[in-house]
Amino acid sequence: MTSTTGDYARPVRLPRRSRQGVVLGLDPWQVGFVAAAALSILISVNGFGPAGILYSAPIYLPLGLVALTTVHGISAPRMLGLWLLKQVRYSAGATTQAFRPEHAQLEGTLNLPGARASVQVWDVDGLACVYNPHDRSVSVTAELEVQGFLMKDSPERYDLAQQWAQVLATFTQRVGIKRVTLQERTTPTTVRAARDHFDDSAHRSGIDDSAAVTVNYRQVMDASERFAVAHRNYLTLTFDLVALGPQVRALGGGQPAIVALAHVEAGNVADALRAARITVRRWLTSRDIASLARTAFDPEFLSTVQNRDAEQIGVALNAIGPMYLEEPRGRNGVVITDSGIHTTLWVHEWPRSDAPVGFISPLVFARHPVSGDAVTHIFSIVLTPVPVNKALKRIREEKKVWRGNEKLRAKRGADGSAADEADWLALEKQEDELVAGHGEFRYGAYLTITAADDESLEQSLAGARNSLSRAGMEAQILYCQQAEALLVNALPLGVGMK
């Protein structure tokens, strides 16, 4: 009998992100600066003749150089715009947020910086519905459980991944699903469950607390406390209430109809996941959502939440935090909250070769390179379903851009690169998969690293980057956008960054 394990070892290849840009790999910001430089030359030549080229040199040369420069992997014009926007916010005092207990707060509304302060949470029958009035959407979040996925052999993992892929594919065929967010959180935890189980077992067995075996076992638990780590997985579904308007009106309209619709959809998703052997451990309540956000903003509060009894589990919505948030001036890659300092990165490069199922496991189990402690992080993948007709139209447009770039390169006598050829092959493969019946998602991935101080944050970042490289992924810090990026990742609201 021939083993087929090798066939499953590297079965997945993620679609390549196009680098063609608007024209010749330039993004809209760069094209704007190039156009401004060309316009300055045109005006000067028309006004002063050939000498105008010299007169306008102080204008078009800086614009052209900035247009062709990158900073931290981002085009210089875009980075300049982000930096100027942060300076404006700093001048207006918008980079610091402090909670004011004496201010009146709307019940059921989140206390958050920026536009998300008006997001509402409705808790009905053990299910929290997060209503976002800005884009008329409602989100529900489930905590998932897949027992021992990484401990299974390759064929079984591959089979589970295929079933999960079928669940995701159905989301692109259903009207009203706006976004699907997959999130993995790794945080320090306690061994309280082990202590309680040992105490109960020792009491039932009549073992003396002073016995050597009891003392030794308690010492082992004490020594292992600092190494205890919790890994939690969440799925957030965001529904477009505009697209689902007829169903909402059929249910009577208003908040009760939206909640009823969310309950129906949650049940449908739970059934689909169960068929894929993925268990919904529980649907999050408002206290659960507040707990996720509060412990992200205030890591020192984590042990308090984890050690609460079942009757007091979670955090009240009005204590969601942050009590304090600051984007420090001159430090564009961090944001400071109650008891933590955070850096959020955007994953811009995925594995270029075939990757095994579970290839992000090095990131999930990332460790400090010096101390060996687990890296506290939140990793989110935000998926936006794309209808088949729109996906095919997008591919046709990108092919036109690719062909246009090829013609421009031919006129200049420049040969295309291997990266350009890879872009074309990726478009061909995506088109074939769509014709074969697969769905398409626009996706973005964000990684938030949290630590207690600057030194620990640097170590955590180094450990995360090592793990990303082992997984064949690359990430870059979202400079000048850290506060928004943290809120996107800390809260299971099903939002991304544009």
CSV table of C-alpha atoms in Angstrom, one decimal:
chain,number,residue,atom,x,y,z
A,1,MET,CA,0.0,0.0,0.0
A,2,THR,CA,1.5,3.3,-1.0
A,3,SER,CA,1.4,6.2,1.5
A,4,THR,CA,-0.2,9.4,0.3
A,5,THR,CA,1.1,11.5,3.2
A,6,GLY,CA,3.5,13.4,0.9
A,7,ASP,CA,0.6,14.5,-1.3
A,8,TYR,CA,-0.9,16.4,1.7
A,9,ALA,CA,2.3,17.9,3.0
A,10,ARG,CA,2.1,21.1,1.0
A,11,PRO,CA,-1.4,21.3,-0.6
A,12,VAL,CA,-2.2,25.0,-0.3
A,13,ARG,CA,-1.0,27.9,-2.3
A,14,LEU,CA,-2.4,31.3,-1.4
A,15,PRO,CA,-3.2,33.8,-4.3
A,16,ARG,CA,-0.5,36.3,-5.0
A,17,ARG,CA,-1.2,39.9,-4.2
A,18,SER,CA,-0.8,41.9,-7.4
A,19,ARG,CA,2.0,44.5,-7.6
A,20,GLN,CA,0.9,46.0,-10.9
A,21,GLY,CA,-0.6,49.1,-9.2
A,22,VAL,CA,-2.5,51.7,-11.3
A,23,VAL,CA,0.3,51.9,-13.9
A,24,LEU,CA,3.9,50.4,-13.8
A,25,GLY,CA,3.5,49.3,-10.2
A,26,LEU,CA,2.6,52.9,-8.9
A,27,ASP,CA,-0.2,53.3,-6.5
A,28,PRO,CA,-2.8,56.1,-6.7
A,29,TRP,CA,-0.7,58.3,-4.3
A,30,GLN,CA,2.4,58.0,-6.4
A,31,VAL,CA,0.5,58.6,-9.7
A,32,GLY,CA,-0.9,61.8,-8.2
A,33,PHE,CA,2.6,63.1,-7.3
A,34,VAL,CA,3.9,62.2,-10.8
A,35,ALA,CA,1.0,64.0,-12.3
A,36,ALA,CA,1.6,67.0,-10.2
A,37,ALA,CA,5.3,67.0,-11.2
A,38,ALA,CA,4.3,66.8,-14.9
A,39,LEU,CA,1.8,69.5,-14.5
A,40,SER,CA,4.3,71.9,-12.9
A,41,ILE,CA,6.7,71.3,-15.9
A,42,LEU,CA,3.8,71.9,-18.4
A,43,ILE,CA,2.8,75.2,-16.7
A,44,SER,CA,6.4,76.4,-16.5
A,45,VAL,CA,7.2,75.6,-20.1
A,46,ASN,CA,4.1,77.3,-21.3
A,47,GLY,CA,4.8,80.4,-19.3
A,48,PHE,CA,8.6,80.8,-19.6
A,49,GLY,CA,9.5,78.6,-22.6
A,50,PRO,CA,12.3,76.0,-22.4
A,51,ALA,CA,13.9,77.9,-19.5
A,52,GLY,CA,10.8,77.0,-17.5
A,53,ILE,CA,12.2,73.5,-17.0
A,54,LEU,CA,15.0,75.0,-14.9
A,55,TYR,CA,12.6,77.4,-13.1
A,56,SER,CA,10.3,74.6,-12.0
A,57,ALA,CA,13.0,72.1,-11.0
A,58,PRO,CA,12.6,72.9,-7.3
A,59,ILE,CA,9.0,71.8,-7.7
A,60,TYR,CA,9.0,68.8,-9.9
A,61,LEU,CA,12.2,67.2,-8.7
A,62,PRO,CA,11.1,66.8,-5.1
A,63,LEU,CA,7.7,65.6,-6.3
A,64,GLY,CA,9.2,63.0,-8.6
A,65,LEU,CA,11.7,61.7,-6.0
A,66,VAL,CA,9.0,61.4,-3.4
A,67,ALA,CA,6.7,59.6,-5.8
A,68,LEU,CA,9.4,56.9,-6.5
A,69,THR,CA,10.5,56.4,-2.9
A,70,THR,CA,9.2,53.9,-0.3
A,71,VAL,CA,9.3,54.2,3.5
A,72,HIS,CA,8.9,51.1,5.6
A,73,GLY,CA,7.5,49.3,2.5
A,74,ILE,CA,4.9,51.9,1.9
A,75,SER,CA,5.0,54.5,-0.9
A,76,ALA,CA,6.4,57.8,0.4
A,77,PRO,CA,3.4,59.9,-0.7
A,78,ARG,CA,1.0,57.7,1.3
A,79,MET,CA,3.3,57.6,4.3
A,80,LEU,CA,3.5,61.4,4.1
A,81,GLY,CA,-0.2,61.7,4.1
A,82,LEU,CA,-0.6,59.4,7.1
A,83,TRP,CA,2.1,61.3,9.0
A,84,LEU,CA,0.5,64.7,8.3
A,85,LEU,CA,-2.9,63.3,9.4
A,86,LYS,CA,-1.4,62.2,12.7
A,87,GLN,CA,0.2,65.6,13.2
A,88,VAL,CA,-3.2,67.2,12.7
A,89,ARG,CA,-4.8,64.8,15.2
A,90,TYR,CA,-2.0,65.5,17.6
A,91,SER,CA,-2.5,69.2,17.3
A,92,ALA,CA,-6.2,68.7,17.9
A,93,GLY,CA,-5.6,66.5,21.0
A,94,ALA,CA,-7.1,63.5,19.3
A,95,THR,CA,-4.2,61.2,19.9
A,96,THR,CA,-4.9,60.9,23.6
A,97,GLN,CA,-8.1,59.5,25.1
A,98,ALA,CA,-8.9,59.4,28.8
A,99,PHE,CA,-12.1,57.9,30.2
A,100,ARG,CA,-14.2,60.4,32.2
A,101,PRO,CA,-16.3,58.5,34.8
A,102,GLU,CA,-18.4,61.5,35.6
A,103,HIS,CA,-19.6,61.8,32.0
A,104,ALA,CA,-23.0,60.3,31.1
A,105,GLN,CA,-22.7,57.2,29.1
A,106,LEU,CA,-25.4,55.7,26.8
A,107,GLU,CA,-26.4,52.2,28.1
A,108,GLY,CA,-25.4,49.5,25.7
A,109,THR,CA,-23.1,51.8,23.7
A,110,LEU,CA,-19.4,51.2,23.6
A,111,ASN,CA,-17.0,53.6,25.2
A,112,LEU,CA,-14.3,53.7,22.5
A,113,PRO,CA,-12.2,56.4,20.9
A,114,GLY,CA,-13.2,57.7,17.5
A,115,ALA,CA,-16.2,56.7,15.4
A,116,ARG,CA,-16.6,53.3,17.1
A,117,ALA,CA,-17.9,55.1,20.2
A,118,SER,CA,-21.4,54.9,18.8
A,119,VAL,CA,-21.3,51.1,18.2
A,120,GLN,CA,-24.2,49.4,20.1
A,121,VAL,CA,-24.3,46.0,21.7
A,122,TRP,CA,-27.6,44.2,22.2
A,123,ASP,CA,-27.6,41.2,24.4
A,124,VAL,CA,-30.6,38.9,23.9
A,125,ASP,CA,-30.9,35.2,25.0
A,126,GLY,CA,-27.2,34.8,25.5
A,127,LEU,CA,-26.1,36.2,22.2
A,128,ALA,CA,-24.5,39.6,21.7
A,129,CYS,CA,-25.4,41.5,18.5
A,130,VAL,CA,-23.0,44.3,17.7
A,131,TYR,CA,-24.8,46.9,15.7
A,132,ASN,CA,-22.6,49.4,13.7
A,133,PRO,CA,-24.8,52.4,12.6
A,134,HIS,CA,-22.0,53.7,10.3
A,135,ASP,CA,-22.2,51.0,7.7
A,136,ARG,CA,-25.6,49.5,8.8
A,137,SER,CA,-24.3,46.1,9.8
A,138,VAL,CA,-24.7,43.7,12.7
A,139,SER,CA,-22.1,41.2,13.9
A,140,VAL,CA,-22.2,38.0,16.0
A,141,THR,CA,-19.1,36.2,17.4
A,142,ALA,CA,-18.6,32.5,18.2
A,143,GLU,CA,-15.8,30.9,20.1
A,144,LEU,CA,-14.6,27.9,18.2
A,145,GLU,CA,-13.0,24.6,19.2
A,146,VAL,CA,-11.2,22.1,17.1
A,147,GLN,CA,-9.7,19.5,19.3
A,148,GLY,CA,-6.0,18.8,18.7
A,149,PHE,CA,-6.0,20.0,15.0
A,150,LEU,CA,-2.2,20.3,14.9
A,151,MET,CA,-1.8,16.9,16.6
A,152,LYS,CA,-3.7,15.1,13.8
A,153,ASP,CA,-1.9,13.5,10.8
A,154,SER,CA,-1.7,15.3,7.5
A,155,PRO,CA,-4.5,13.5,5.6
A,156,GLU,CA,-7.0,14.3,8.5
A,157,ARG,CA,-5.9,17.9,8.7
A,158,TYR,CA,-6.2,18.2,5.0
A,159,ASP,CA,-9.8,16.8,5.1
A,160,LEU,CA,-10.8,19.2,7.9
A,161,ALA,CA,-9.3,22.1,5.9
A,162,GLN,CA,-11.3,21.0,2.8
A,163,GLN,CA,-14.5,20.9,4.8
A,164,TRP,CA,-13.8,24.3,6.3
A,165,ALA,CA,-13.1,25.7,2.8
A,166,GLN,CA,-16.5,24.5,1.7
A,167,VAL,CA,-18.1,26.4,4.6
A,168,LEU,CA,-16.2,29.6,3.6
A,169,ALA,CA,-17.2,29.1,0.0
A,170,THR,CA,-20.9,29.1,0.9
A,171,PHE,CA,-20.5,32.6,2.4
A,172,THR,CA,-19.7,34.0,-1.0
A,173,GLN,CA,-22.9,32.6,-2.4
A,174,ARG,CA,-25.2,34.0,0.3
A,175,VAL,CA,-26.6,37.6,0.1
A,176,GLY,CA,-26.0,39.7,3.1
A,177,ILE,CA,-22.7,38.4,4.6
A,178,LYS,CA,-20.5,41.4,4.6
A,179,ARG,CA,-17.4,40.1,6.3
A,180,VAL,CA,-16.1,37.0,7.9
A,181,THR,CA,-13.4,37.5,10.6
A,182,LEU,CA,-11.2,34.7,11.9
A,183,GLN,CA,-9.3,35.5,15.1
A,184,GLU,CA,-6.7,33.7,17.2
A,185,ARG,CA,-5.7,35.1,20.6
A,186,THR,CA,-2.8,33.9,22.6
A,187,THR,CA,-2.6,35.2,26.2
A,188,PRO,CA,-1.0,34.2,29.5
A,189,THR,CA,-3.4,32.2,31.7
A,190,THR,CA,-3.5,30.5,35.1
A,191,VAL,CA,-3.5,26.8,36.1
A,192,ARG,CA,-6.5,27.4,38.3
A,193,ALA,CA,-8.4,24.6,36.6
A,194,ALA,CA,-5.6,22.1,37.3
A,195,ARG,CA,-5.3,23.3,40.9
A,196,ASP,CA,-9.1,22.9,41.5
A,197,HIS,CA,-9.1,19.5,39.9
A,198,PHE,CA,-6.1,18.4,42.0
A,199,ASP,CA,-7.7,19.7,45.2
A,200,ASP,CA,-10.9,17.9,44.4
A,201,SER,CA,-9.2,14.7,43.6
A,202,ALA,CA,-7.0,14.8,46.7
A,203,HIS,CA,-10.0,15.5,48.9
A,204,ARG,CA,-12.0,12.6,47.4
A,205,SER,CA,-9.0,10.3,47.7
A,206,GLY,CA,-8.2,11.3,51.3
A,207,ILE,CA,-4.6,12.3,50.5
A,208,ASP,CA,-2.9,14.3,53.2
A,209,ASP,CA,-2.0,17.9,52.3
A,210,SER,CA,1.4,17.4,54.0
A,211,ALA,CA,2.3,14.3,52.0
A,212,ALA,CA,5.4,14.5,49.9
A,213,VAL,CA,3.5,13.7,46.7
A,214,THR,CA,1.0,16.6,47.4
A,215,VAL,CA,3.8,19.0,48.2
A,216,ASN,CA,5.8,18.1,45.1
A,217,TYR,CA,2.8,18.3,42.8
A,218,ARG,CA,1.9,21.8,44.1
A,219,GLN,CA,5.5,22.9,43.5
A,220,VAL,CA,5.3,21.6,40.0
A,221,MET,CA,2.1,23.6,39.4
A,222,ASP,CA,3.7,26.7,41.0
A,223,ALA,CA,6.7,26.4,38.7
A,224,SER,CA,4.6,25.9,35.6
A,225,GLU,CA,2.3,28.9,36.3
A,226,ARG,CA,4.4,31.3,34.3
A,227,PHE,CA,4.4,29.0,31.2
A,228,ALA,CA,0.6,28.6,31.1
A,229,VAL,CA,-0.8,30.0,27.8
A,230,ALA,CA,-4.3,30.1,26.5
A,231,HIS,CA,-5.1,29.9,22.8
A,232,ARG,CA,-8.6,31.0,21.8
A,233,ASN,CA,-10.2,31.0,18.3
A,234,TYR,CA,-13.1,33.2,17.3
A,235,LEU,CA,-15.3,33.5,14.2
A,236,THR,CA,-17.2,36.8,13.7
A,237,LEU,CA,-19.9,37.1,11.0
A,238,THR,CA,-20.9,40.6,9.9
A,239,PHE,CA,-24.3,40.9,8.1
A,240,ASP,CA,-25.2,43.8,5.8
A,241,LEU,CA,-28.6,45.0,6.9
A,242,VAL,CA,-29.0,47.0,3.7
A,243,ALA,CA,-28.8,43.8,1.6
A,244,LEU,CA,-30.9,42.0,4.1
A,245,GLY,CA,-33.5,44.8,4.2
A,246,PRO,CA,-36.4,42.7,2.8
A,247,GLN,CA,-35.8,40.0,5.5
A,248,VAL,CA,-35.6,42.6,8.3
A,249,ARG,CA,-38.9,44.2,7.1
A,250,ALA,CA,-40.5,40.7,6.9
A,251,LEU,CA,-39.6,40.1,10.5
A,252,GLY,CA,-41.3,43.4,11.6
A,253,GLY,CA,-38.4,45.8,11.3
A,254,GLY,CA,-36.3,47.6,14.0
A,255,GLN,CA,-34.1,46.1,16.6
A,256,PRO,CA,-36.2,43.0,17.4
A,257,ALA,CA,-36.1,42.0,13.7
A,258,ILE,CA,-32.4,42.5,13.5
A,259,VAL,CA,-31.8,40.4,16.6
A,260,ALA,CA,-34.2,37.7,15.3
A,261,LEU,CA,-32.3,37.6,12.0
A,262,ALA,CA,-29.0,37.3,13.8
A,263,HIS,CA,-30.3,34.3,15.8
A,264,VAL,CA,-31.4,32.6,12.7
A,265,GLU,CA,-28.1,33.1,10.9
A,266,ALA,CA,-26.1,32.1,14.0
A,267,GLY,CA,-28.0,28.8,14.0
A,268,ASN,CA,-27.3,28.2,10.3
A,269,VAL,CA,-23.6,28.9,10.7
A,270,ALA,CA,-23.4,26.6,13.8
A,271,ASP,CA,-25.0,23.7,11.8
A,272,ALA,CA,-22.5,24.3,8.9
A,273,LEU,CA,-19.6,24.3,11.3
A,274,ARG,CA,-20.8,21.2,13.0
A,275,ALA,CA,-20.9,19.4,9.6
A,276,ALA,CA,-17.2,20.4,9.2
A,277,ARG,CA,-16.4,19.0,12.6
A,278,ILE,CA,-15.8,22.4,14.1
A,279,THR,CA,-17.6,23.0,17.5
A,280,VAL,CA,-19.1,26.3,18.5
A,281,ARG,CA,-18.1,26.3,22.1
A,282,ARG,CA,-20.3,29.3,22.8
A,283,TRP,CA,-21.7,32.5,21.3
A,284,LEU,CA,-20.3,35.5,23.0
A,285,THR,CA,-22.4,37.7,25.2
A,286,SER,CA,-21.9,41.4,25.8
A,287,ARG,CA,-19.8,40.6,28.9
A,288,ASP,CA,-17.6,38.3,26.8
A,289,ILE,CA,-17.0,41.0,24.2
A,290,ALA,CA,-16.2,43.6,26.9
A,291,SER,CA,-13.9,41.1,28.5
A,292,LEU,CA,-11.9,40.5,25.2
A,293,ALA,CA,-11.5,44.3,24.8
A,294,ARG,CA,-10.7,45.1,28.4
A,295,THR,CA,-8.0,42.4,28.7
A,296,ALA,CA,-6.5,43.6,25.4
A,297,PHE,CA,-6.3,47.2,26.6
A,298,ASP,CA,-5.3,46.2,30.2
A,299,PRO,CA,-3.3,43.0,30.3
A,300,GLU,CA,-2.7,43.2,34.0
A,301,PHE,CA,-6.5,42.7,34.5
A,302,LEU,CA,-6.3,39.4,32.7
A,303,SER,CA,-5.8,37.2,35.7
A,304,THR,CA,-8.7,38.9,37.5
A,305,VAL,CA,-11.1,38.0,34.7
A,306,GLN,CA,-9.8,34.5,34.3
A,307,ASN,CA,-10.2,33.7,38.0
A,308,ARG,CA,-13.8,34.8,38.2
A,309,ASP,CA,-16.6,32.3,39.0
A,310,ALA,CA,-19.1,31.3,36.4
A,311,GLU,CA,-21.7,33.6,37.8
A,312,GLN,CA,-19.4,36.7,37.4
A,313,ILE,CA,-17.7,35.7,34.2
A,314,GLY,CA,-16.8,38.5,31.8
A,315,VAL,CA,-16.7,42.3,32.2
A,316,ALA,CA,-19.6,44.8,32.3
A,317,LEU,CA,-20.0,46.7,29.1
A,318,ASN,CA,-19.5,50.1,30.7
A,319,ALA,CA,-16.0,49.0,31.8
A,320,ILE,CA,-14.8,47.9,28.4
A,321,GLY,CA,-12.1,50.6,28.4
A,322,PRO,CA,-9.6,51.8,27.5
A,323,MET,CA,-9.3,54.1,30.5
A,324,TYR,CA,-6.3,55.7,28.8
A,325,LEU,CA,-5.1,55.6,25.2
A,326,GLU,CA,-2.2,57.5,23.7
A,327,GLU,CA,-0.3,57.6,20.4
A,328,PRO,CA,3.0,59.1,21.6
A,329,ARG,CA,4.5,61.8,19.5
A,330,GLY,CA,7.6,60.8,17.6
A,331,ARG,CA,6.8,57.1,18.0
A,332,ASN,CA,4.6,56.2,15.1
A,333,GLY,CA,4.7,52.4,15.5
A,334,VAL,CA,3.2,52.0,19.0
A,335,VAL,CA,0.1,52.8,21.0
A,336,ILE,CA,-0.1,52.9,24.8
A,337,THR,CA,-3.1,51.8,26.8
A,338,ASP,CA,-3.9,51.2,30.5
A,339,SER,CA,-1.2,48.7,31.3
A,340,GLY,CA,0.1,47.6,27.9
A,341,ILE,CA,2.0,48.9,25.0
A,342,HIS,CA,1.0,47.5,21.5
A,343,THR,CA,2.2,47.3,18.0
A,344,THR,CA,0.0,46.2,15.1
A,345,LEU,CA,1.3,44.8,11.9
A,346,TRP,CA,-0.3,44.2,8.5
A,347,VAL,CA,0.6,40.9,6.9
A,348,HIS,CA,1.4,41.9,3.3
A,349,GLU,CA,3.3,38.7,2.1
A,350,TRP,CA,1.9,35.2,2.3
A,351,PRO,CA,3.8,32.0,1.5
A,352,ARG,CA,5.1,32.1,-2.1
A,353,SER,CA,5.3,28.4,-2.5
A,354,ASP,CA,2.9,25.6,-1.6
A,355,ALA,CA,2.2,25.7,2.2
A,356,PRO,CA,1.1,22.9,4.5
A,357,VAL,CA,-2.3,23.0,6.3
A,358,GLY,CA,-1.6,24.7,9.6
A,359,PHE,CA,1.3,26.7,8.3
A,360,ILE,CA,0.6,29.6,10.7
A,361,SER,CA,1.4,27.3,13.7
A,362,PRO,CA,4.8,28.9,14.3
A,363,LEU,CA,3.0,32.3,14.8
A,364,VAL,CA,0.4,30.8,17.1
A,365,PHE,CA,3.2,29.4,19.3
A,366,ALA,CA,5.6,32.2,18.9
A,367,ARG,CA,8.1,32.7,21.8
A,368,HIS,CA,10.4,35.5,23.0
A,369,PRO,CA,13.9,34.8,21.6
A,370,VAL,CA,15.5,35.5,25.0
A,371,SER,CA,13.2,34.5,27.8
A,372,GLY,CA,11.2,31.8,25.9
A,373,ASP,CA,7.9,33.2,27.2
A,374,ALA,CA,4.9,33.1,24.9
A,375,VAL,CA,4.2,36.2,22.8
A,376,THR,CA,0.9,37.7,23.7
A,377,HIS,CA,-0.8,38.5,20.5
A,378,ILE,CA,-4.1,38.8,18.5
A,379,PHE,CA,-4.0,37.6,14.9
A,380,SER,CA,-7.0,38.4,12.8
A,381,ILE,CA,-7.9,37.5,9.2
A,382,VAL,CA,-10.7,39.7,7.8
A,383,LEU,CA,-12.4,38.1,4.8
A,384,THR,CA,-14.8,40.1,2.5
A,385,PRO,CA,-16.9,37.8,0.2
A,386,VAL,CA,-16.8,38.8,-3.5
A,387,PRO,CA,-19.7,37.8,-5.8
A,388,VAL,CA,-18.5,35.7,-8.7
A,389,ASN,CA,-19.5,38.3,-11.3
A,390,LYS,CA,-17.6,41.1,-9.5
A,391,ALA,CA,-14.6,38.8,-9.1
A,392,LEU,CA,-14.5,38.0,-12.8
A,393,LYS,CA,-14.8,41.7,-13.6
A,394,ARG,CA,-11.9,42.5,-11.2
A,395,ILE,CA,-9.7,39.9,-12.9
A,396,ARG,CA,-10.5,41.3,-16.4
A,397,GLU,CA,-9.6,44.8,-15.2
A,398,GLU,CA,-6.3,43.6,-13.7
A,399,LYS,CA,-5.5,41.8,-16.9
A,400,LYS,CA,-6.0,45.0,-18.8
A,401,VAL,CA,-3.7,46.8,-16.5
A,402,TRP,CA,-1.1,44.0,-16.8
A,403,ARG,CA,-1.2,44.2,-20.6
A,404,GLY,CA,-1.0,48.0,-20.5
A,405,ASN,CA,2.1,47.8,-18.4
A,406,GLU,CA,3.6,45.2,-20.7
A,407,LYS,CA,3.1,47.6,-23.7
A,408,LEU,CA,4.7,50.5,-21.8
A,409,ARG,CA,7.7,48.3,-20.9
A,410,ALA,CA,8.0,47.2,-24.5
A,411,LYS,CA,8.1,50.8,-25.7
A,412,ARG,CA,10.9,51.5,-23.2
A,413,GLY,CA,12.8,48.4,-24.3
A,414,ALA,CA,12.5,46.9,-20.8
A,415,ASP,CA,11.8,43.3,-20.2
A,416,GLY,CA,9.2,42.0,-17.8
A,417,SER,CA,10.3,40.5,-14.5
A,418,ALA,CA,9.5,37.2,-12.9
A,419,ALA,CA,7.2,39.0,-10.5
A,420,ASP,CA,5.2,40.4,-13.4
A,421,GLU,CA,4.9,36.9,-14.8
A,422,ALA,CA,3.8,35.6,-11.4
A,423,ASP,CA,1.1,38.2,-11.3
A,424,TRP,CA,-0.3,37.0,-14.7
A,425,LEU,CA,-0.2,33.4,-13.7
A,426,ALA,CA,-2.0,34.2,-10.4
A,427,LEU,CA,-4.8,36.0,-12.3
A,428,GLU,CA,-5.1,33.0,-14.7
A,429,LYS,CA,-5.3,30.6,-11.7
A,430,GLN,CA,-7.9,32.7,-9.9
A,431,GLU,CA,-10.0,32.9,-13.0
A,432,ASP,CA,-9.9,29.1,-13.5
A,433,GLU,CA,-10.9,28.5,-9.8
A,434,LEU,CA,-13.8,30.8,-10.2
A,435,VAL,CA,-15.0,29.1,-13.3
A,436,ALA,CA,-14.7,25.8,-11.4
A,437,GLY,CA,-17.1,27.0,-8.7
A,438,HIS,CA,-14.8,28.3,-6.0
A,439,GLY,CA,-15.6,31.5,-4.2
A,440,GLU,CA,-13.3,34.5,-3.7
A,441,PHE,CA,-12.6,36.7,-0.7
A,442,ARG,CA,-10.7,39.9,-0.4
A,443,TYR,CA,-8.6,39.4,2.7
A,444,GLY,CA,-6.4,41.3,5.1
A,445,ALA,CA,-4.5,40.0,8.1
A,446,TYR,CA,-3.5,42.0,11.2
A,447,LEU,CA,-1.2,41.0,14.1
A,448,THR,CA,-1.2,42.9,17.4
A,449,ILE,CA,1.7,42.3,19.7
A,450,THR,CA,1.2,43.3,23.4
A,451,ALA,CA,3.7,43.7,26.2
A,452,ALA,CA,4.1,45.4,29.5
A,453,ASP,CA,7.0,47.7,28.5
A,454,ASP,CA,9.2,48.8,25.6
A,455,GLU,CA,11.9,46.2,26.2
A,456,SER,CA,9.4,43.3,26.3
A,457,LEU,CA,7.7,44.6,23.2
A,458,GLU,CA,10.9,44.6,21.3
A,459,GLN,CA,11.5,41.0,22.3
A,460,SER,CA,8.0,40.0,21.4
A,461,LEU,CA,8.3,41.7,18.0
A,462,ALA,CA,11.5,39.8,17.3
A,463,GLY,CA,9.9,36.5,18.3
A,464,ALA,CA,6.9,37.3,16.1
A,465,ARG,CA,9.0,38.2,13.1
A,466,ASN,CA,11.0,35.0,13.5
A,467,SER,CA,7.8,33.0,13.5
A,468,LEU,CA,6.4,34.8,10.5
A,469,SER,CA,9.6,34.1,8.5
A,470,ARG,CA,9.3,30.4,9.4
A,471,ALA,CA,5.7,30.4,8.2
A,472,GLY,CA,6.8,32.1,4.9
A,473,MET,CA,5.0,35.4,5.8
A,474,GLU,CA,6.1,39.0,6.0
A,475,ALA,CA,4.5,41.8,8.0
A,476,GLN,CA,5.0,45.5,8.3
A,477,ILE,CA,4.1,47.9,11.1
A,478,LEU,CA,1.1,50.1,10.4
A,479,TYR,CA,2.9,53.4,11.1
A,480,CYS,CA,0.8,56.4,12.1
A,481,GLN,CA,-2.3,54.2,12.3
A,482,GLN,CA,-1.7,52.3,15.5
A,483,ALA,CA,-4.7,53.4,17.5
A,484,GLU,CA,-7.2,52.5,14.8
A,485,ALA,CA,-5.4,49.2,14.1
A,486,LEU,CA,-5.5,48.2,17.8
A,487,LEU,CA,-9.3,48.9,18.0
A,488,VAL,CA,-9.8,46.8,14.8
A,489,ASN,CA,-8.0,43.9,16.3
A,490,ALA,CA,-8.9,44.1,20.0
A,491,LEU,CA,-12.7,44.1,19.3
A,492,PRO,CA,-14.5,41.3,17.5
A,493,LEU,CA,-16.6,43.8,15.4
A,494,GLY,CA,-15.8,42.4,12.0
A,495,VAL,CA,-14.1,45.5,10.7
A,496,GLY,CA,-10.9,46.0,8.8
A,497,MET,CA,-8.7,48.9,7.7
A,498,LYS,CA,-9.0,50.5,4.2
